[in-house]
CSV table of C-alpha atoms in Angstrom, one decimal:
chain,number,residue,atom,x,y,z
A,1,UNK,CA,112.5,-175.5,-177.4
A,2,UNK,CA,113.5,-172.2,-176.9
A,3,UNK,CA,115.0,-170.4,-179.9
A,4,UNK,CA,117.1,-167.2,-179.3
A,5,UNK,CA,116.7,-163.7,-181.1
A,6,UNK,CA,118.9,-164.1,-184.1
A,7,UNK,CA,122.2,-162.2,-183.9
A,8,UNK,CA,125.0,-161.4,-186.2
A,9,UNK,CA,128.2,-159.8,-186.4
A,10,UNK,CA,128.1,-156.6,-188.5
A,11,UNK,CA,131.1,-153.9,-189.3
A,12,UNK,CA,129.5,-151.3,-186.7
A,13,UNK,CA,128.4,-153.8,-184.0
A,14,UNK,CA,126.1,-156.4,-182.9
A,15,UNK,CA,123.0,-156.4,-185.5
A,16,UNK,CA,119.4,-157.9,-184.4
A,17,UNK,CA,116.3,-158.9,-186.0
A,18,UNK,CA,113.0,-156.6,-184.5
A,19,UNK,CA,109.4,-158.2,-184.1
A,20,UNK,CA,108.3,-157.0,-187.5
A,21,UNK,CA,111.8,-158.8,-189.6
A,22,UNK,CA,113.7,-155.7,-189.7
A,23,UNK,CA,117.2,-155.8,-189.2
A,24,UNK,CA,118.6,-153.2,-187.0
A,25,UNK,CA,121.5,-152.1,-184.8
A,26,UNK,CA,121.1,-151.6,-181.4
A,27,UNK,CA,122.1,-147.7,-180.7
A,28,UNK,CA,123.1,-147.1,-184.0
A,29,UNK,CA,120.7,-144.9,-186.2
A,30,UNK,CA,118.6,-145.8,-189.4
A,31,UNK,CA,120.0,-145.4,-192.4
A,32,UNK,CA,119.8,-142.3,-194.5
A,33,UNK,CA,117.6,-144.5,-197.5
A,34,UNK,CA,115.1,-145.4,-194.9
A,35,UNK,CA,114.6,-142.2,-193.2
A,36,UNK,CA,114.0,-140.7,-196.9
A,37,UNK,CA,111.7,-143.3,-197.5
A,38,UNK,CA,109.4,-143.0,-194.2
A,39,UNK,CA,109.4,-139.1,-195.4
A,40,UNK,CA,108.6,-140.1,-198.6
A,41,UNK,CA,105.6,-142.3,-197.7
A,42,UNK,CA,104.2,-139.8,-195.3
A,43,UNK,CA,104.1,-137.5,-197.5
A,44,UNK,CA,101.9,-139.6,-199.8
A,45,UNK,CA,99.3,-139.9,-196.8
A,46,UNK,CA,100.4,-143.2,-195.5
A,47,UNK,CA,99.6,-143.7,-191.7
A,48,UNK,CA,102.7,-144.6,-189.6
A,49,UNK,CA,101.7,-147.9,-188.9
A,50,UNK,CA,102.0,-149.0,-192.1
A,51,UNK,CA,104.7,-147.4,-192.8
A,52,UNK,CA,106.5,-149.2,-189.9
A,53,UNK,CA,105.2,-152.7,-191.6
A,54,UNK,CA,106.1,-152.0,-194.9
A,55,UNK,CA,109.6,-151.1,-194.2
A,56,UNK,CA,110.1,-153.5,-190.8
A,57,UNK,CA,110.8,-150.5,-188.6
A,58,UNK,CA,109.2,-150.4,-185.3
A,59,UNK,CA,106.8,-148.0,-184.7
A,60,UNK,CA,108.6,-146.0,-182.4
A,61,UNK,CA,111.6,-144.9,-184.5
A,62,UNK,CA,108.6,-143.9,-187.6
A,63,UNK,CA,106.9,-142.1,-185.2
A,64,UNK,CA,110.6,-139.9,-184.0
A,65,UNK,CA,111.6,-139.5,-187.3
A,66,UNK,CA,108.7,-137.7,-188.6
A,67,UNK,CA,108.3,-135.8,-185.0
A,68,UNK,CA,111.7,-134.5,-185.6
A,69,UNK,CA,111.0,-133.6,-189.2
A,70,UNK,CA,108.2,-131.9,-188.4
A,71,UNK,CA,109.6,-129.6,-185.8
A,72,UNK,CA,113.1,-129.3,-187.6
A,73,UNK,CA,112.4,-130.1,-191.0
A,74,UNK,CA,115.8,-132.6,-191.2
A,75,UNK,CA,115.6,-136.5,-191.4
A,76,UNK,CA,119.2,-136.2,-189.9
A,77,UNK,CA,119.9,-138.0,-187.0
A,78,UNK,CA,121.3,-136.7,-183.9
A,79,UNK,CA,124.8,-137.5,-182.5
A,80,UNK,CA,124.6,-140.7,-179.9
A,81,UNK,CA,124.0,-139.2,-176.4
A,82,UNK,CA,123.0,-135.5,-177.9
A,83,UNK,CA,125.3,-133.1,-179.0
A,84,UNK,CA,125.3,-130.1,-176.3
A,85,UNK,CA,126.6,-127.8,-179.4
A,86,UNK,CA,123.2,-128.9,-181.2
A,87,UNK,CA,121.4,-128.0,-177.9
A,88,UNK,CA,123.1,-124.7,-177.5
A,89,UNK,CA,122.0,-123.9,-181.3
A,90,UNK,CA,118.3,-124.5,-180.7
A,91,UNK,CA,117.9,-122.5,-177.7
A,92,UNK,CA,120.0,-119.5,-179.6
A,93,UNK,CA,117.1,-119.9,-182.6
A,94,UNK,CA,114.5,-120.2,-179.8
A,95,UNK,CA,115.4,-117.0,-178.2
A,96,UNK,CA,116.1,-115.0,-181.2
A,97,UNK,CA,112.5,-116.0,-182.3
A,98,UNK,CA,111.3,-114.9,-178.5
A,99,UNK,CA,112.7,-111.6,-179.1
A,100,UNK,CA,111.4,-111.1,-182.9
A,101,UNK,CA,108.3,-111.8,-181.2
A,102,UNK,CA,108.4,-109.7,-178.2
A,103,UNK,CA,109.4,-106.8,-180.6
A,104,UNK,CA,106.7,-107.4,-183.2
A,105,UNK,CA,104.2,-109.1,-181.8
A,106,UNK,CA,102.2,-108.7,-185.2
A,107,UNK,CA,104.4,-111.1,-187.0
A,108,UNK,CA,103.3,-114.7,-188.4
A,109,UNK,CA,104.7,-117.9,-187.4
A,110,UNK,CA,105.9,-117.8,-191.2
A,111,UNK,CA,107.1,-114.2,-191.3
A,112,UNK,CA,109.3,-115.3,-188.3
A,113,UNK,CA,110.9,-118.5,-190.7
A,114,UNK,CA,111.3,-116.1,-193.1
A,115,UNK,CA,113.1,-113.4,-190.8
A,116,UNK,CA,115.6,-116.5,-189.3
A,117,UNK,CA,116.5,-116.8,-192.7
A,118,UNK,CA,117.0,-113.3,-194.2
A,119,UNK,CA,119.1,-112.6,-191.2
A,120,UNK,CA,121.4,-116.2,-191.8
A,121,UNK,CA,120.5,-117.2,-188.1
A,122,UNK,CA,119.1,-120.4,-190.0
A,123,UNK,CA,119.4,-121.8,-193.6
A,124,UNK,CA,116.3,-123.0,-195.2
A,125,UNK,CA,117.6,-126.5,-195.1
A,126,UNK,CA,117.6,-126.1,-190.9
A,127,UNK,CA,115.4,-123.7,-190.3
A,128,UNK,CA,112.5,-124.4,-187.9
A,129,UNK,CA,109.0,-125.2,-189.5
A,130,UNK,CA,106.1,-123.3,-189.5
A,131,UNK,CA,104.4,-125.6,-187.1
A,132,UNK,CA,107.2,-125.8,-184.5
A,133,UNK,CA,107.5,-122.0,-184.3
A,134,UNK,CA,103.8,-122.0,-183.9
A,135,UNK,CA,104.0,-124.2,-180.9
A,136,UNK,CA,107.1,-122.6,-179.3
A,137,UNK,CA,105.0,-119.3,-179.4
A,138,UNK,CA,101.9,-120.9,-177.8
A,139,UNK,CA,104.2,-122.8,-175.2
A,140,UNK,CA,106.0,-119.8,-174.1
A,141,UNK,CA,102.8,-117.6,-174.0
A,142,UNK,CA,104.1,-114.9,-176.0
A,143,UNK,CA,101.3,-112.4,-176.7
A,144,UNK,CA,99.1,-113.4,-173.8
A,145,UNK,CA,98.8,-110.7,-171.0
A,146,UNK,CA,100.4,-112.5,-168.3
A,147,UNK,CA,97.2,-111.3,-165.9
A,148,UNK,CA,94.1,-111.2,-166.9
A,149,UNK,CA,91.6,-108.9,-165.1
A,150,UNK,CA,89.3,-110.6,-162.9
A,151,UNK,CA,85.6,-110.3,-163.4
A,152,UNK,CA,83.4,-110.6,-160.6
A,153,UNK,CA,80.6,-112.6,-161.1
A,154,UNK,CA,76.7,-111.8,-160.3
A,155,UNK,CA,76.3,-114.7,-158.0
A,156,UNK,CA,79.6,-114.7,-156.4
A,157,UNK,CA,79.9,-114.0,-152.5
A,158,UNK,CA,81.9,-110.4,-153.0
A,159,UNK,CA,78.8,-109.7,-155.4
A,160,UNK,CA,76.1,-110.6,-152.4
A,161,UNK,CA,77.7,-108.9,-149.9
A,162,UNK,CA,78.4,-105.9,-152.2
A,163,UNK,CA,82.1,-106.0,-151.4
A,164,UNK,CA,84.9,-105.1,-154.4
A,165,UNK,CA,87.8,-107.1,-155.2
A,166,UNK,CA,90.1,-104.6,-154.4
A,167,UNK,CA,88.8,-104.4,-150.6
A,168,UNK,CA,89.2,-108.1,-150.2
A,169,UNK,CA,92.3,-108.2,-151.5
A,170,UNK,CA,93.2,-104.9,-149.4
A,171,UNK,CA,91.6,-106.9,-146.2
A,172,UNK,CA,93.6,-110.1,-147.0
A,173,UNK,CA,96.5,-108.1,-146.7
A,174,UNK,CA,96.0,-106.0,-143.9
A,175,UNK,CA,95.0,-109.1,-142.0
A,176,UNK,CA,98.0,-111.0,-143.0
A,177,UNK,CA,100.4,-108.0,-141.8
A,178,UNK,CA,98.5,-107.1,-138.5
A,179,UNK,CA,98.7,-111.0,-137.7
A,180,UNK,CA,102.1,-111.9,-138.2
A,181,UNK,CA,104.3,-111.6,-135.2
A,182,UNK,CA,107.7,-111.3,-137.4
A,183,UNK,CA,108.5,-111.0,-141.1
A,184,UNK,CA,109.5,-114.5,-141.6
A,185,UNK,CA,108.9,-116.1,-145.1
A,186,UNK,CA,107.1,-119.0,-143.9
A,187,UNK,CA,103.3,-119.7,-145.2
A,188,UNK,CA,101.9,-120.7,-142.1
A,189,UNK,CA,98.8,-119.6,-140.8
A,190,UNK,CA,98.6,-117.6,-137.9
A,191,UNK,CA,95.7,-118.5,-135.4
A,192,UNK,CA,93.8,-116.1,-132.7
A,193,UNK,CA,94.9,-116.6,-128.9
A,194,UNK,CA,91.6,-115.4,-126.6
A,195,UNK,CA,92.0,-114.2,-123.2
A,196,UNK,CA,90.0,-116.3,-120.4
A,197,UNK,CA,87.4,-112.7,-120.3
A,198,UNK,CA,87.0,-113.4,-124.1
A,199,UNK,CA,86.4,-117.2,-124.1
A,200,UNK,CA,83.7,-116.6,-121.2
A,201,UNK,CA,81.8,-114.3,-123.1
A,202,UNK,CA,81.9,-116.2,-126.3
A,203,UNK,CA,81.0,-119.0,-124.8
A,204,UNK,CA,78.1,-117.2,-123.0
A,205,UNK,CA,76.4,-116.0,-126.6
A,206,UNK,CA,77.2,-119.3,-127.8
A,207,UNK,CA,74.7,-120.9,-125.1
A,208,UNK,CA,72.4,-118.1,-126.2
A,209,UNK,CA,72.4,-118.5,-130.1
A,210,UNK,CA,74.9,-120.7,-132.2
A,211,UNK,CA,74.1,-118.8,-134.8
A,212,UNK,CA,74.1,-114.8,-134.0
A,213,UNK,CA,72.8,-112.3,-135.5
A,214,UNK,CA,74.4,-109.2,-136.4
A,215,UNK,CA,73.7,-107.1,-133.6
A,216,UNK,CA,74.6,-110.1,-131.4
A,217,UNK,CA,77.9,-110.2,-133.4
A,218,UNK,CA,78.2,-106.5,-133.1
A,219,UNK,CA,77.8,-106.7,-129.2
A,220,UNK,CA,80.3,-109.2,-128.6
A,221,UNK,CA,82.5,-107.7,-130.5
A,222,UNK,CA,82.4,-104.4,-128.4
A,223,UNK,CA,82.8,-106.8,-125.2
A,224,UNK,CA,85.5,-108.8,-126.4
A,225,UNK,CA,87.6,-106.1,-129.0
A,226,UNK,CA,87.5,-109.1,-131.8
A,227,UNK,CA,86.6,-108.3,-135.1
A,228,UNK,CA,83.4,-110.0,-136.7
A,229,UNK,CA,85.1,-112.2,-138.8
A,230,UNK,CA,86.8,-113.4,-136.3
A,231,UNK,CA,83.6,-114.2,-133.7
A,232,UNK,CA,82.0,-116.3,-137.0
A,233,UNK,CA,85.2,-118.1,-137.5
A,234,UNK,CA,84.9,-119.3,-133.4
A,235,UNK,CA,81.4,-119.7,-133.3
A,236,UNK,CA,81.7,-122.1,-136.8
A,237,UNK,CA,84.8,-123.9,-135.0
A,238,UNK,CA,82.6,-124.0,-132.1
A,239,UNK,CA,79.6,-125.8,-133.8
A,240,UNK,CA,81.8,-128.1,-135.3
A,241,UNK,CA,83.3,-129.4,-132.1
A,242,UNK,CA,79.7,-130.0,-130.5
A,243,UNK,CA,78.9,-131.9,-133.9
A,244,UNK,CA,81.7,-134.0,-133.4
A,245,UNK,CA,80.0,-134.8,-130.1
A,246,UNK,CA,76.8,-135.3,-131.6
A,247,UNK,CA,76.9,-138.9,-131.6
A,248,UNK,CA,77.3,-139.3,-127.6
A,249,UNK,CA,74.6,-137.1,-127.2
A,250,UNK,CA,72.5,-139.3,-129.4
A,251,UNK,CA,73.5,-142.7,-127.4
A,252,UNK,CA,72.6,-141.1,-123.7
A,253,UNK,CA,68.9,-140.1,-125.6
A,254,UNK,CA,68.4,-142.5,-127.7
A,255,UNK,CA,69.3,-145.7,-126.7
A,256,UNK,CA,67.6,-145.7,-123.6
A,257,UNK,CA,71.0,-144.3,-121.1
A,258,UNK,CA,68.2,-141.9,-119.2
A,259,UNK,CA,66.0,-139.2,-120.2
A,260,UNK,CA,68.2,-136.5,-119.8
A,261,UNK,CA,71.4,-135.4,-121.6
A,262,UNK,CA,74.3,-135.4,-119.4
A,263,UNK,CA,75.4,-133.0,-117.1
A,264,UNK,CA,78.1,-131.2,-118.9
A,265,UNK,CA,75.9,-128.9,-121.2
A,266,UNK,CA,78.9,-127.1,-122.7
A,267,UNK,CA,80.3,-130.0,-124.3
A,268,UNK,CA,77.0,-131.4,-125.5
A,269,UNK,CA,74.1,-128.6,-126.1
A,270,UNK,CA,70.9,-129.2,-127.5
A,271,UNK,CA,70.8,-130.7,-130.7
A,272,UNK,CA,68.0,-127.7,-131.7
A,273,UNK,CA,71.2,-125.4,-131.4
A,274,UNK,CA,72.8,-126.3,-134.6
A,275,UNK,CA,69.8,-126.0,-136.8
A,276,UNK,CA,70.2,-121.9,-138.6
A,277,UNK,CA,66.2,-121.6,-137.5
A,278,UNK,CA,67.1,-122.0,-133.5
A,279,UNK,CA,65.9,-119.7,-131.1
A,280,UNK,CA,65.7,-119.7,-127.5
A,281,UNK,CA,61.9,-120.1,-127.7
A,282,UNK,CA,60.8,-123.9,-126.0
A,283,UNK,CA,59.0,-124.7,-129.6
A,284,UNK,CA,61.0,-128.2,-130.7
A,285,UNK,CA,60.9,-129.7,-134.3
A,286,UNK,CA,59.4,-133.1,-134.1
A,287,UNK,CA,61.3,-134.2,-137.7
A,288,UNK,CA,65.1,-133.5,-136.2
A,289,UNK,CA,64.1,-136.6,-133.6
A,290,UNK,CA,62.4,-138.8,-136.1
A,291,UNK,CA,65.4,-138.4,-138.4
A,292,UNK,CA,67.7,-139.7,-135.2
A,293,UNK,CA,65.5,-142.5,-134.2
A,294,UNK,CA,65.1,-143.8,-137.9
A,295,UNK,CA,69.1,-143.5,-138.1
A,296,UNK,CA,70.1,-145.0,-134.7
A,297,UNK,CA,69.8,-149.0,-134.3
A,298,UNK,CA,67.0,-150.5,-132.5
A,299,UNK,CA,67.1,-150.6,-128.7
A,300,UNK,CA,67.1,-153.5,-126.8
A,301,UNK,CA,65.5,-151.7,-123.7
A,302,UNK,CA,62.9,-150.0,-125.9
A,303,UNK,CA,60.0,-153.4,-125.5
A,304,UNK,CA,59.9,-155.2,-122.4
A,305,UNK,CA,60.0,-159.2,-122.8
A,306,UNK,CA,56.9,-160.3,-123.3
A,307,UNK,CA,55.1,-162.4,-119.7
A,308,UNK,CA,54.4,-165.9,-120.9
């Protein structure tokens, strides 16, 4: 057996009963005496949930009325669908408050409310409350400096390298101006194109040392005409490409496909080249190969079948 919601005809429209047993009319505001009761109970310290149960009004309606009273100090309902004139009035009051804050930033929220009443912008009944004015000032960021001075941390990259913030911003702006082919406003990253001669020099240097020191980078810069930043970026990308092909190298060397790497050392250099402490000396680190052997699956060809 199903029971529909209780409805009845009212002079203003169709009435309904909410879950708390209270009668409401959909789309219409609560009566003024109920609104007064909600405000008076809230001033006594009664929680909104208890107000909702005692007056049989939904919790959302109670919260909305209390928030409206806290912001505007009024309990009168707004027009159905909102009033454009009321919105314009609120915006005009907010504009006057912001102008007053700009002219005299030392004024408190209570002084701003008194100033609005004194200037006949608002009355005591519809003037915004002190918390509402504080919230407006905080949201608009009035009195807060728009651009805070950047403080360089002692452990930042700039401090370690001894580069000032102004030099970093200047160098970044110079790179953007010099590398952009046009004055287009698009924020696309401009990639550096290398010539064949530059690539040959970079590849030879990469085969010699994947982590070139300062003197090596300086010599490469003289041969190619590239800046050290671009050279370091190229080496970083080159190491990343080699690490991407590292599983293929491990497959050839660990799983029994051969004791020597494939015949294309340009794509697959020695794994030891990716260690920061790598040098051209033939001394190898056994821990690196031990890590490869432990991380790889056991090979079926590692132990020959026992003969019966």
